[in-house]
Structures are given as C-alpha cells and as structure tokens.
Coordinates of C-alpha atoms in Angstrom, one line a residue:
R29 CA 0.0 0.0 0.0
S30 CA 1.0 3.6 -0.5
L31 CA 2.3 5.8 2.3
K32 CA -0.7 8.0 1.8
A33 CA -3.1 5.1 2.3
Q34 CA -1.3 3.9 5.4
R35 CA -1.2 7.4 6.8
Q36 CA -5.0 7.9 6.2
E37 CA -5.7 4.6 8.0
A38 CA -3.5 5.7 10.9
I39 CA -5.4 9.0 11.1
M40 CA -8.8 7.1 11.1
R41 CA -7.6 4.9 14.0
G42 CA -6.3 7.9 15.9
D43 CA -2.7 6.8 15.9
T44 CA -1.1 10.3 15.5
F45 CA 2.5 9.2 16.0
L46 CA 2.3 6.7 13.1
A47 CA 0.4 9.2 11.0
K48 CA 3.1 11.9 11.5
L49 CA 5.8 9.2 10.8
L50 CA 4.2 8.3 7.5
D51 CA 3.8 12.0 6.4
R52 CA 6.9 11.9 4.2
I53 CA 8.0 11.5 0.6
P54 CA 8.4 7.9 -0.5
E55 CA 12.0 6.7 -0.9
K56 CA 13.3 6.6 -4.5
H57 CA 13.9 3.0 -5.8
I58 CA 17.6 2.2 -6.4
R59 CA 19.0 -0.6 -8.4
P60 CA 20.6 -3.3 -6.1
Q61 CA 23.9 -3.0 -8.1
A62 CA 24.2 0.6 -7.0
F63 CA 24.8 -0.4 -3.4
I64 CA 28.1 -2.2 -4.4
Q65 CA 29.4 0.8 -6.3
P66 CA 31.7 2.9 -4.1
G67 CA 30.5 6.5 -3.7
N68 CA 27.4 6.1 -5.7
P69 CA 25.5 9.5 -5.3
E70 CA 22.1 7.9 -5.3
V71 CA 23.1 5.5 -2.5
E72 CA 24.7 8.4 -0.5
A73 CA 21.6 10.5 -0.9
L74 CA 19.4 7.6 0.3
R75 CA 21.6 7.0 3.4
L76 CA 21.4 10.7 4.2
S77 CA 17.6 10.7 3.8
R78 CA 17.3 7.7 6.1
K79 CA 19.5 9.3 8.7
R80 CA 17.3 12.4 8.6
K81 CA 14.2 10.2 8.8
Q82 CA 15.6 8.5 12.0
E83 CA 16.3 11.9 13.5
I84 CA 12.8 13.1 12.7
Q85 CA 11.4 9.9 14.2
E86 CA 13.4 10.4 17.4
L87 CA 11.9 13.9 17.8
L88 CA 8.4 12.7 17.0
F89 CA 8.8 9.7 19.4
Q90 CA 10.0 12.0 22.3
A91 CA 7.1 14.4 21.8
D92 CA 4.6 11.5 21.6
Q93 CA 6.0 9.9 24.8
E94 CA 5.9 13.2 26.6
E95 CA 2.2 13.7 25.7
K96 CA 1.3 10.1 26.6
G97 CA 3.4 10.4 29.8
K98 CA 1.3 13.4 30.9
R99 CA -1.9 11.6 30.4
E100 CA -0.6 8.5 32.1
R101 CA 0.5 10.5 35.2
A102 CA -2.8 12.3 35.4
L103 CA -4.7 9.0 35.2
M104 CA -2.5 7.3 37.8
K105 CA -2.9 10.2 40.2
K106 CA -6.7 9.9 39.8
V107 CA -6.5 6.1 40.2
S108 CA -4.4 6.5 43.4
E109 CA -6.8 9.0 45.0
V110 CA -9.9 7.0 44.2
A111 CA -8.3 3.8 45.6
R112 CA -7.2 5.7 48.7
D113 CA -10.7 7.0 49.3
A114 CA -12.3 3.6 48.8
T115 CA -9.7 1.9 51.1
A116 CA -10.3 4.6 53.8
L117 CA -14.1 3.9 53.7
M118 CA -13.6 0.1 53.9
D119 CA -11.3 0.6 56.9
T120 CA -14.0 2.4 59.0
Q121 CA -15.9 0.7 61.8
E122 CA -19.2 1.8 60.2
F123 CA -18.4 -0.2 57.0
E124 CA -17.2 -3.2 59.1
E125 CA -20.5 -3.3 61.1
S126 CA -22.8 -2.4 58.1
E127 CA -25.5 -4.7 56.7
V128 CA -24.3 -7.2 54.1
D129 CA -27.7 -8.5 53.0
S130 CA -28.0 -7.4 49.3
S131 CA -31.8 -7.0 49.7
T132 CA -31.2 -3.9 51.9
L133 CA -30.1 -0.5 50.6
I134 CA -26.8 -0.6 52.5
G135 CA -26.2 -4.2 51.4
E136 CA -26.9 -3.3 47.8
L137 CA -24.5 -0.3 48.0
R138 CA -21.8 -2.6 49.5
Q139 CA -22.2 -5.0 46.7
N140 CA -22.0 -2.1 44.2
L141 CA -18.7 -1.1 45.8
T142 CA -17.4 -4.6 45.8
D143 CA -18.2 -4.9 42.1
A144 CA -16.7 -1.5 41.4
V145 CA -13.5 -2.5 43.2
T146 CA -13.3 -5.8 41.2
E147 CA -13.7 -4.0 37.9
F148 CA -11.2 -1.3 39.0
N149 CA -8.6 -3.9 40.0
K150 CA -9.1 -5.8 36.7
W151 CA -8.3 -2.8 34.5
E152 CA -5.6 -1.5 36.7
G153 CA -3.8 -4.8 36.2
I154 CA -4.3 -4.8 32.5
V155 CA -3.1 -1.2 31.8
V156 CA 0.4 -1.0 30.3
S157 CA 2.7 1.8 31.6
K158 CA 5.4 3.4 29.5
D159 CA 8.1 1.4 31.2
K160 CA 6.2 -1.9 30.8
A161 CA 5.6 -1.1 27.1
E162 CA 9.4 -0.6 26.6
R163 CA 10.1 -4.0 28.3
M164 CA 7.5 -5.7 26.2
A165 CA 8.9 -4.2 23.0
K166 CA 12.4 -5.2 23.9
M167 CA 11.3 -8.8 24.7
E168 CA 9.6 -9.0 21.4
M169 CA 12.8 -8.1 19.6
M170 CA 15.1 -10.4 21.5
T171 CA 16.3 -13.8 20.5
E172 CA 15.3 -16.8 22.7
D173 CA 18.6 -16.8 24.5
E174 CA 18.4 -13.0 25.1
R175 CA 14.8 -13.4 26.5
E176 CA 16.0 -16.1 28.8
L177 CA 18.9 -13.9 30.1
W178 CA 16.6 -10.9 30.4
T179 CA 13.9 -12.9 32.3
H180 CA 16.5 -14.4 34.6
Y181 CA 17.9 -11.0 35.5
T182 CA 14.5 -9.3 36.0
D183 CA 13.3 -12.2 38.1
L184 CA 16.3 -11.8 40.4
S185 CA 15.8 -8.0 40.5
E186 CA 12.1 -8.5 41.4
Q187 CA 13.0 -11.0 44.1
E188 CA 15.5 -8.5 45.6
R189 CA 12.9 -5.7 45.5
Q190 CA 10.2 -7.9 47.2
W191 CA 12.6 -9.1 50.0
K192 CA 13.8 -5.5 50.7
S193 CA 10.2 -4.3 50.8
F194 CA 9.4 -7.2 53.2
M195 CA 12.3 -6.2 55.5
R196 CA 11.2 -2.5 55.5
T197 CA 7.6 -3.5 56.6
L198 CA 8.6 -6.3 59.0
P199 CA 7.5 -5.2 62.5
E200 CA 9.8 -5.8 65.4
P201 CA 8.4 -7.7 68.4
K202 CA 7.3 -5.5 71.3
E203 CA 9.5 -5.2 74.4
D204 CA 7.2 -7.4 76.4
A205 CA 7.1 -10.2 73.8
P206 CA 8.3 -13.7 74.8
E207 CA 11.9 -14.5 74.2
S208 CA 10.9 -17.3 71.8
V209 CA 9.1 -14.7 69.6
R210 CA 12.1 -12.4 69.6
Q211 CA 14.4 -15.4 68.8
D212 CA 12.2 -16.3 65.9
F213 CA 12.3 -12.7 64.7
R214 CA 16.1 -12.6 64.8
Q215 CA 16.3 -15.9 62.9
L216 CA 13.9 -14.7 60.2
V217 CA 15.9 -11.5 59.8
L218 CA 19.1 -13.4 59.4
A219 CA 17.5 -15.8 56.9
V220 CA 16.2 -12.8 54.8
E221 CA 19.6 -11.0 55.0
E222 CA 21.3 -14.2 53.7
K223 CA 18.8 -14.4 50.9
L224 CA 19.4 -10.8 50.0
T225 CA 23.2 -11.3 50.1
A226 CA 22.9 -14.3 47.7
L227 CA 20.7 -12.3 45.3
D228 CA 23.0 -9.3 45.4
A229 CA 26.0 -11.5 44.7
E230 CA 24.2 -13.2 41.8
L231 CA 23.0 -9.8 40.3
S232 CA 26.5 -8.4 40.7
D233 CA 28.2 -11.2 38.9
D234 CA 30.6 -9.8 36.3
V235 CA 29.6 -12.1 33.5
L236 CA 25.9 -11.5 34.1
Q237 CA 26.5 -7.7 34.3
D238 CA 28.5 -7.7 31.1
R239 CA 25.9 -9.7 29.2
M240 CA 23.1 -7.4 30.4
I241 CA 25.1 -4.3 29.4
K242 CA 25.8 -5.7 26.0
L243 CA 22.1 -6.6 25.5
E244 CA 21.0 -3.1 26.6
R245 CA 23.5 -1.4 24.3
S246 CA 22.3 -3.4 21.4
F247 CA 19.1 -1.4 21.4
D248 CA 21.1 1.8 20.8
H249 CA 21.8 0.8 17.2
P250 CA 20.0 3.4 15.1
E251 CA 18.0 0.9 13.0
K252 CA 17.1 -1.2 16.0
K253 CA 16.2 1.8 18.1
A254 CA 13.8 3.0 15.3
I255 CA 12.1 -0.4 15.3
L256 CA 11.9 -0.3 19.1
Q257 CA 10.3 3.1 19.2
R258 CA 7.6 2.1 16.7
K259 CA 6.9 -1.0 18.7
I260 CA 6.6 0.9 22.0
S261 CA 4.3 3.5 20.3
K262 CA 2.1 0.7 18.9
I263 CA 1.8 -1.1 22.3
L264 CA 0.8 2.1 24.0
F265 CA -1.7 2.9 21.3
D266 CA -3.2 -0.5 21.5
D267 CA -3.5 0.0 25.3
K268 CA -5.6 3.2 24.8
H269 CA -8.8 1.2 25.3
A270 CA -7.6 -0.3 28.6
K271 CA -6.7 3.1 29.9
E272 CA -10.2 4.5 28.9
R273 CA -11.8 1.6 30.8
L274 CA -9.6 2.2 33.8
D275 CA -10.7 5.8 33.8
R276 CA -14.4 4.8 33.7
A277 CA -13.8 2.2 36.4
S278 CA -12.2 4.9 38.5
D279 CA -15.3 7.1 38.1
N280 CA -17.5 4.2 38.9
L281 CA -15.6 3.3 42.0
A282 CA -15.6 7.0 43.2
S283 CA -19.3 7.1 42.7
A284 CA -19.9 3.8 44.6
T285 CA -17.7 5.0 47.4
K286 CA -19.5 8.3 47.7
S287 CA -23.0 6.7 47.6
L288 CA -22.1 4.2 50.3
R289 CA -20.4 6.8 52.5
Q290 CA -23.4 9.0 52.4
V291 CA -25.7 6.2 53.5
L292 CA -23.4 4.8 56.1
F293 CA -22.9 8.1 57.8
K294 CA -26.5 9.3 57.3
E295 CA -27.4 7.9 60.7
T296 CA -24.5 9.8 62.2
L297 CA -25.5 13.0 60.5
Q298 CA -29.2 12.5 61.6
A299 CA -28.0 12.1 65.2
E300 CA -26.5 15.6 64.9
R301 CA -29.7 17.2 63.4
K302 CA -32.0 17.5 66.4
D303 CA -33.6 20.2 68.5
S304 CA -32.4 18.8 71.8
Y305 CA -29.7 16.3 72.9
T306 CA -29.2 14.1 75.9
A307 CA -25.9 13.9 77.7
R308 CA -25.3 10.5 76.1
E309 CA -26.0 11.8 72.6
L310 CA -23.6 14.7 73.1
Y311 CA -20.9 12.4 74.2
D312 CA -21.5 10.1 71.1
I313 CA -21.3 13.1 68.8
A314 CA -18.1 14.4 70.3
R315 CA -16.6 10.9 70.2
R316 CA -17.4 10.4 66.5
R317 CA -16.0 13.8 65.6
Y318 CA -12.8 13.1 67.6
Y319 CA -12.1 9.7 65.9
G320 CA -13.1 11.0 62.5
L321 CA -10.6 13.9 62.8
K322 CA -8.0 11.5 64.2
N323 CA -8.4 9.3 61.0
E324 CA -8.2 12.5 58.9
V325 CA -4.9 13.5 60.6
Q326 CA -3.4 10.0 60.0
L327 CA -4.5 10.1 56.3
L328 CA -3.0 13.6 55.8
Q329 CA 0.3 12.5 57.5
R330 CA 0.6 9.5 55.2
R331 CA -0.2 11.6 52.2
I332 CA 2.4 14.3 53.2
E333 CA 5.0 11.6 53.7
A334 CA 4.4 10.3 50.2
E335 CA 4.3 13.7 48.6
E336 CA 7.5 15.0 50.4
K337 CA 9.5 12.2 48.6
K338 CA 8.6 13.9 45.3
V339 CA 9.9 17.3 46.4
I340 CA 13.4 18.0 45.1
S341 CA 15.9 19.8 47.4
M342 CA 18.6 22.2 46.1
E343 CA 21.2 19.6 46.9
R344 CA 19.4 16.9 44.9
A345 CA 18.7 19.4 42.1
R346 CA 22.5 20.0 41.9
K347 CA 23.2 16.3 41.6
M348 CA 20.5 16.0 38.9
A349 CA 22.1 18.9 37.1
Q350 CA 25.5 17.2 37.3
D351 CA 23.9 14.1 35.8
V352 CA 22.4 16.2 33.0
M353 CA 25.7 17.9 32.2
T354 CA 27.7 14.6 32.3
K355 CA 25.0 12.7 30.4
R356 CA 24.1 10.5 33.4
G357 CA 27.8 10.1 34.2
F358 CA 27.5 10.8 37.9
R359 CA 24.5 8.4 38.2
E360 CA 26.4 5.6 36.6
Y361 CA 29.5 6.4 38.8
R362 CA 27.4 6.2 42.0
K363 CA 25.9 3.0 40.9
A364 CA 29.3 1.5 40.2
L365 CA 30.6 2.8 43.5
R366 CA 27.8 1.1 45.4
D367 CA 28.6 -2.1 43.6
Y368 CA 32.3 -1.8 44.5
Q369 CA 31.5 -1.1 48.2
K370 CA 29.3 -4.2 48.4
R371 CA 32.0 -6.3 46.8
E372 CA 34.6 -4.9 49.1
A373 CA 32.4 -5.8 52.1
Y374 CA 32.0 -9.3 50.8
Y375 CA 35.7 -9.6 50.3
K376 CA 36.4 -8.5 53.9
A377 CA 33.9 -11.0 55.2
D378 CA 35.4 -13.8 53.2
L379 CA 38.9 -12.8 54.3
D380 CA 37.8 -13.0 58.0
R381 CA 36.3 -16.4 57.5
L382 CA 39.5 -17.6 55.8
V383 CA 41.6 -16.4 58.8
Q384 CA 39.2 -18.2 61.2
D385 CA 39.5 -21.5 59.1
E386 CA 43.3 -21.3 58.8
G387 CA 43.8 -24.6 60.6
G388 CA 41.4 -26.5 58.3
N389 CA 42.0 -28.5 55.1
P390 CA 45.2 -27.1 53.5
A391 CA 44.2 -27.7 49.9
D392 CA 40.8 -26.0 50.4
F393 CA 42.5 -23.1 52.4
E394 CA 45.0 -22.5 49.6
K395 CA 42.3 -22.6 46.9
R396 CA 40.3 -20.0 48.8
R397 CA 43.4 -17.9 49.5
T398 CA 44.2 -17.8 45.7
E399 CA 40.6 -16.9 44.9
L400 CA 40.6 -14.0 47.4
A401 CA 43.9 -12.8 46.0
E402 CA 42.4 -12.6 42.5
T403 CA 39.3 -10.9 44.0
R404 CA 41.6 -8.3 45.6
K405 CA 43.3 -7.6 42.3
R406 CA 39.9 -7.1 40.6
L407 CA 38.8 -4.8 43.4
D408 CA 42.0 -2.7 43.2
A409 CA 41.6 -2.4 39.4
K410 CA 38.0 -1.3 39.9
A411 CA 38.9 1.2 42.5
E412 CA 41.4 2.8 40.2
T413 CA 38.9 2.9 37.4
L414 CA 36.4 4.5 39.7
A415 CA 38.9 7.1 40.7
Q416 CA 39.7 7.9 37.1
T417 CA 36.0 8.1 36.2
L418 CA 35.4 10.5 39.1
A419 CA 38.3 12.7 38.1
G420 CA 37.0 12.9 34.6
L421 CA 33.5 13.8 35.7
E422 CA 34.8 16.5 38.1
R423 CA 36.8 18.0 35.3
I424 CA 33.6 18.4 33.3
I425 CA 31.8 20.2 36.1
S426 CA 34.8 22.3 36.9
A427 CA 35.3 23.6 33.4
P428 CA 34.9 27.4 32.7
N429 CA 31.2 28.5 32.9
A430 CA 30.2 25.0 34.2
S431 CA 29.1 26.4 37.6
T432 CA 26.8 28.9 35.9
K433 CA 25.4 26.2 33.7
L434 CA 24.9 23.9 36.7
D435 CA 23.1 26.6 38.6
G436 CA 20.8 27.3 35.6
I437 CA 19.9 23.6 35.2
A438 CA 19.3 23.2 39.0
A439 CA 17.1 26.3 39.1
G440 CA 15.1 24.9 36.2
I441 CA 14.6 21.6 38.0
I442 CA 13.5 23.4 41.2
Q443 CA 11.2 25.6 39.2
K444 CA 9.6 22.6 37.5
N445 CA 9.2 20.9 40.9
R446 CA 7.7 24.0 42.4
P447 CA 4.0 22.9 42.1
Q448 CA 4.9 19.7 44.1
A449 CA 6.5 21.8 46.8
E450 CA 3.5 24.1 46.9
R451 CA 1.2 21.0 47.1
V452 CA 3.2 19.7 50.2
L453 CA 3.0 23.2 51.8
K454 CA -0.8 23.3 51.3
L455 CA -1.1 19.8 52.8
R456 CA 1.0 20.8 55.8
K457 CA -1.3 23.9 56.4
E458 CA -4.3 21.6 56.2
L459 CA -2.7 19.3 58.7
V460 CA -2.1 22.1 61.1
R461 CA -5.8 23.1 60.8
V462 CA -7.1 19.6 61.2
K463 CA -4.8 19.0 64.2
G464 CA -6.2 22.1 65.9
N465 CA -9.7 20.8 65.3
L466 CA -8.6 17.4 66.7
R467 CA -7.4 19.0 69.9
H468 CA -10.6 21.0 70.2
A469 CA -12.7 17.8 69.6
Q470 CA -10.7 16.0 72.2
N471 CA -11.4 18.7 74.8
Q472 CA -15.1 18.6 73.8
M473 CA -15.1 14.8 74.2
N474 CA -13.5 15.0 77.6
A475 CA -16.0 17.6 78.7
A476 CA -18.9 15.6 77.3
R477 CA -17.7 12.5 79.2
E478 CA -17.4 14.3 82.5
N479 CA -20.9 15.9 81.9
L480 CA -22.3 12.4 81.2
E481 CA -20.8 11.0 84.4
T482 CA -22.0 14.0 86.5
Y483 CA -25.5 14.6 84.9
P484 CA -26.5 11.5 83.1
N485 CA -30.2 12.5 82.7
A486 CA -29.6 16.1 81.5
S487 CA -30.9 17.4 78.2
Y488 CA -29.6 20.4 76.3
R489 CA -30.8 22.7 73.5
V490 CA -29.8 25.9 71.8
T491 CA -32.0 29.1 72.3
K492 CA -33.0 31.4 69.5
G493 CA -31.1 34.4 70.7
G494 CA -29.6 33.5 74.0
G495 CA -32.2 35.4 76.0
G496 CA -34.0 34.3 79.2
G497 CA -34.4 30.8 80.6
G498 CA -37.8 30.4 79.0
G499 CA -36.7 31.1 75.4
G500 CA -37.7 28.7 72.6
S501 CA -35.5 26.2 70.7
G502 CA -32.8 27.5 68.4
N503 CA -34.6 27.3 65.1
S504 CA -32.5 30.2 63.7
V505 CA -29.3 28.2 64.3
P506 CA -28.4 25.6 61.5
D507 CA -29.0 22.1 62.7
Y508 CA -25.4 20.9 62.1
K509 CA -24.1 23.6 64.4
K510 CA -26.3 23.0 67.4
G511 CA -24.4 20.0 68.8
N512 CA -21.1 21.8 68.5
I513 CA -22.5 24.9 70.2
I514 CA -23.7 22.8 73.2
L515 CA -20.3 21.0 73.4
D516 CA -18.5 24.4 73.4
A517 CA -20.8 25.5 76.2
L518 CA -19.9 22.4 78.3
L519 CA -16.3 23.4 77.7
G520 CA -17.1 26.8 79.3
K521 CA -16.9 28.9 76.2
E522 CA -18.4 32.2 77.5
E523 CA -19.7 33.5 74.2
V524 CA -22.0 30.4 73.6
I525 CA -23.1 29.7 77.2
P526 CA -26.0 32.3 77.0
H527 CA -27.3 30.4 73.9
V528 CA -27.7 27.0 75.6
Q529 CA -30.4 25.7 77.9
V530 CA -30.5 22.6 80.1
R531 CA -33.0 20.6 82.1
L532 CA -32.9 17.3 84.0
G533 CA -35.2 14.6 82.6
G534 CA -37.3 12.1 84.6
G535 CA -40.5 12.3 86.5
S536 CA -38.8 12.7 89.9
D537 CA -37.2 16.0 88.9
D538 CA -40.3 18.1 89.2
G539 CA -38.5 21.1 90.3
M540 CA -36.1 21.1 87.4
K541 CA -38.4 20.2 84.5
D542 CA -38.3 23.6 82.8
W543 CA -35.5 24.7 80.6
M544 CA -32.9 26.9 82.2
L545 CA -29.9 28.7 80.8
L546 CA -26.6 26.8 81.2
D547 CA -25.0 29.4 83.5
E548 CA -23.1 28.9 86.7
G549 CA -26.3 29.3 88.8
T550 CA -28.0 26.5 87.0
K551 CA -24.9 24.3 87.2
E552 CA -24.7 24.9 91.0
A553 CA -28.4 24.1 91.4
I554 CA -28.0 20.8 89.6
R555 CA -24.9 20.0 91.6
K556 CA -26.8 20.7 94.9
K557 CA -29.8 18.6 93.8
K558 CA -27.4 15.7 92.9
M559 CA -25.7 15.9 96.3
W560 CA -29.1 16.0 98.1
R561 CA -30.2 12.8 96.3
E562 CA -26.9 11.1 97.1
Q563 CA -27.3 11.9 100.8
I564 CA -30.8 10.5 100.8

C-alpha cells in the first residue's frame, strides 16, 4: 500500500504518531547493483535521507512519549486518589459493622462497591505503563537466549525488591514479647539477609552484568532503536482502550464509594440534626468527631510523607544537574561505587572467614586464598577505574562557565518541581488546621464524658437568641451547628453559654423540668440537687 493510504488509515484509527511518521516523501527506488558501487551518489543520498528520517522519528517519538506520559501521570494520580478513598471507607468501623444483605439499601451499595473494586482492579492490572511497554517491545525483539537472560535478570531483581520491601515493613516484636518470639524474629531477619546477600551476589556477577550491558546497548543501534520506538508506540496505542476503561472504572468506584459513604454516615448525620440532645447523645457526637478527625490526621500525615518524597531539594537538584551535564555520568558512577563497596564488604567477610579457618583443610584453604587474591586484584583495578572516572567527571563540572550552567539547570529543575513543593505546603497547612480541630474535639469529648458521668439524665438545646431561661428552641441556628455549640458551652466557652439551655429529665425531677440557661447558677443548682439525692 502507498504511504498516503497507510497514513490515512492511521489517522482514522487515531494513531497520531504513526500518521506523522508516514507523512513523508516515498524513498526513491535504487537498483541493487548501485549499493556495491563505491561513492554512488544515489546511495549516499538515500543514506542521508534515512539518517534524517531517523532523527525526525526520534523527535516525534519523544514528543509522543511526553504527551502520553502526561496523560498517564494524570490517570495514575486519579487512580491513586480513588483507591485511597475507597480503602479509607472500607477501613471504617461503620463499614465493618454495616449490613451485608443485598436486599437492603446498604447491602446493595456494599455489593456495588465490591463490584466496582473488582472492575477497577481488573483494568488496573491490564493497563500498560510506558516502562512496561518498553520492556514488552524489547522482549519481542530479543532472541530466545536473550529473552532467557533478560527474564532471569529481571526475576532476580524483582525478588530482591520484594525481599527488601518485606524487610522494611517487617514489624519488630514488642519489648514485652516472649523470648521465643524475639528469637524467631532474629532468625527470620538473618535468613532474609542471607537471601538478599545471595541475590545481590548473583546480580553483581561480572559475567551477568557484562551480558546485560551488551544486551541493553544493542538497542542503541539506530535501526534497532527506530524499530523499538515504533513497537513501543504501537503497544501504548493498543493499550488506549484499557486506559479508557480504567478511567471509567475509577469514576464508577468513586461514585460507589461516595454513595455508600453518604448512606453509612447518614445515621451519624441524623443524630446531629436535632432540637435537643441528651448527655449521652452529646458524648457520642463528640466521640465520633474526635475519631473522625484522628483518622483524617493520619491520612494527611501518610499523604504528606508520600508527597514529600517527590519534592526536590537544592542539593538533589544540583546532583541531577550534574547528571544532565555529564549525560548520566555521575549516576552511573554512584551505581558503580555502590557495587564496588558491596563487593569490598563481601571480600572482607570472606577474608575474615579464611583467617578463622586457617587450621582446616590445607588444599581448600590454599584454593580460597588464591581466589581471594584474585578478587583483591579485581577490586583494586575497579577502585582505580572509579577514581579515574570521578576525576574525569569532576573536570567536566569544573570547566569554565560550568558552575553557571549547573546553577541554571538546577534552578530549572527546582522551578519545574515548584508545584509539588506548593502541594506539600498546602497539605501541611491543612494538617495544622485539622490537628487544631482534633485538639478541640478531644477537649469537647472529655467535657462531654465528664458531663455524662455527672449529669447522666440532663438534656440540652440551643436558644433562639440566647435570652432568658424560657426562650424557645434554636430554630435560627443551623442544625449541624447545634451539637457543636452545646459542646463548646460544656467546655465553658463564655460566648456560647448564653445560647444553651439545660433541664434534668425524669418524673422525679419536678423542680427542674423547665429549661434553664446553662449558666453557673443552673450548674450549681444541679450539683446541689445531685448531692441531696446522694445523701438520701
């Protein structure tokens, strides 16, 4: 088919990258014999044309990947927030204790949430990221032996990542835990550390490293790189449908979460929309608010911790600038240095064991001694290479005008990261505000508990304007504020005390049936009546 027909088909399918790639003049057909003629002008012109075509493809690919990367980051941010909200709801006591019968409203909404989570998880697992698309494209281009090597190396790397993650999240036994538990914990840690040491040694093997480097570098060949880029673009284009479904599944999960949350907490909200409250109801309201705010603080703290890792400091920006100026030279140097330090540690450990086993089998001892001597030579050679590499890198960043260029690159990195820093600052301000509300809610809860213990039969309401003791209920005050006003009055907040009335319930409290302002005189009268009852 003609380039024009292929381009039209790509446009109809929405594959803009391929459409732009096909928007070119067809190559001129050249006789096969011309390629064996030295300096043939037609062949030279063709080679130049293909070189320019590769350069154009590189630019188009970078622009296409940047655009797809922006959309992917936006989608993943949305996915993360929706998943976090759904998880937070399912972690609540209200959800745990809610009705599971699907014939009820709450049961039906719970089932809707479960179905939404299942659909969400399904598409989240199917979606292909940019990194995964690159791995898939490379695997497709590899030979069987290369795929086997790649799979082996990636499996080892994944095992190492999982074990390190396990060690980070492994909780230590408490101080009062039995000695047997603590001993089991120590043995487990030792076993995992041995596993990590073995994995690291296998991953650091010189032969394996050399084969992986050779395999990675093979994709830098211009023609192979061009094929790889087209394959990556096709994989991501074919994944467009999955990302759209994940987007819809995220919207569906957010809707299901919101609907269930509204119904689950409707009872809580209804409890706070009354004309009068008993001492028990006030304590329950204060307690719910306190633990709700406590959960909010914990969620904010976890979110801030995650977001702070994305903020780039000036020191880190300078290191990134050095990597840019040296074309990732410092990053590769740091990676090689860490590898050298690990090998040095292994060498010292092996040397210590050799010294301890000096009285053992002579043949085995001599063999190990010879191997260690060879290892020492390799380590010394590597140390010298690292020193030379570092010297060369430092010469680059110490060149004339290098400092100005580094400052400019670092400033650009900081500027680009500024929205992230502002996001963290906004979250910190929100945390300060919520912590203040939490402290206030705790004080309200303590006051409500003390009030419940002292006046268990008391009822409270808010007056219209805070006038005399016979005023009506507080119809002019929004329902959702009444409970908070009464709790503040129990705390002794002078500006709201004139707006709150109290009475003791029960038929035996004839003298205290009428509503009275919650002032010190009323409190004293209630205290005296309580003391009189206790004496009788």
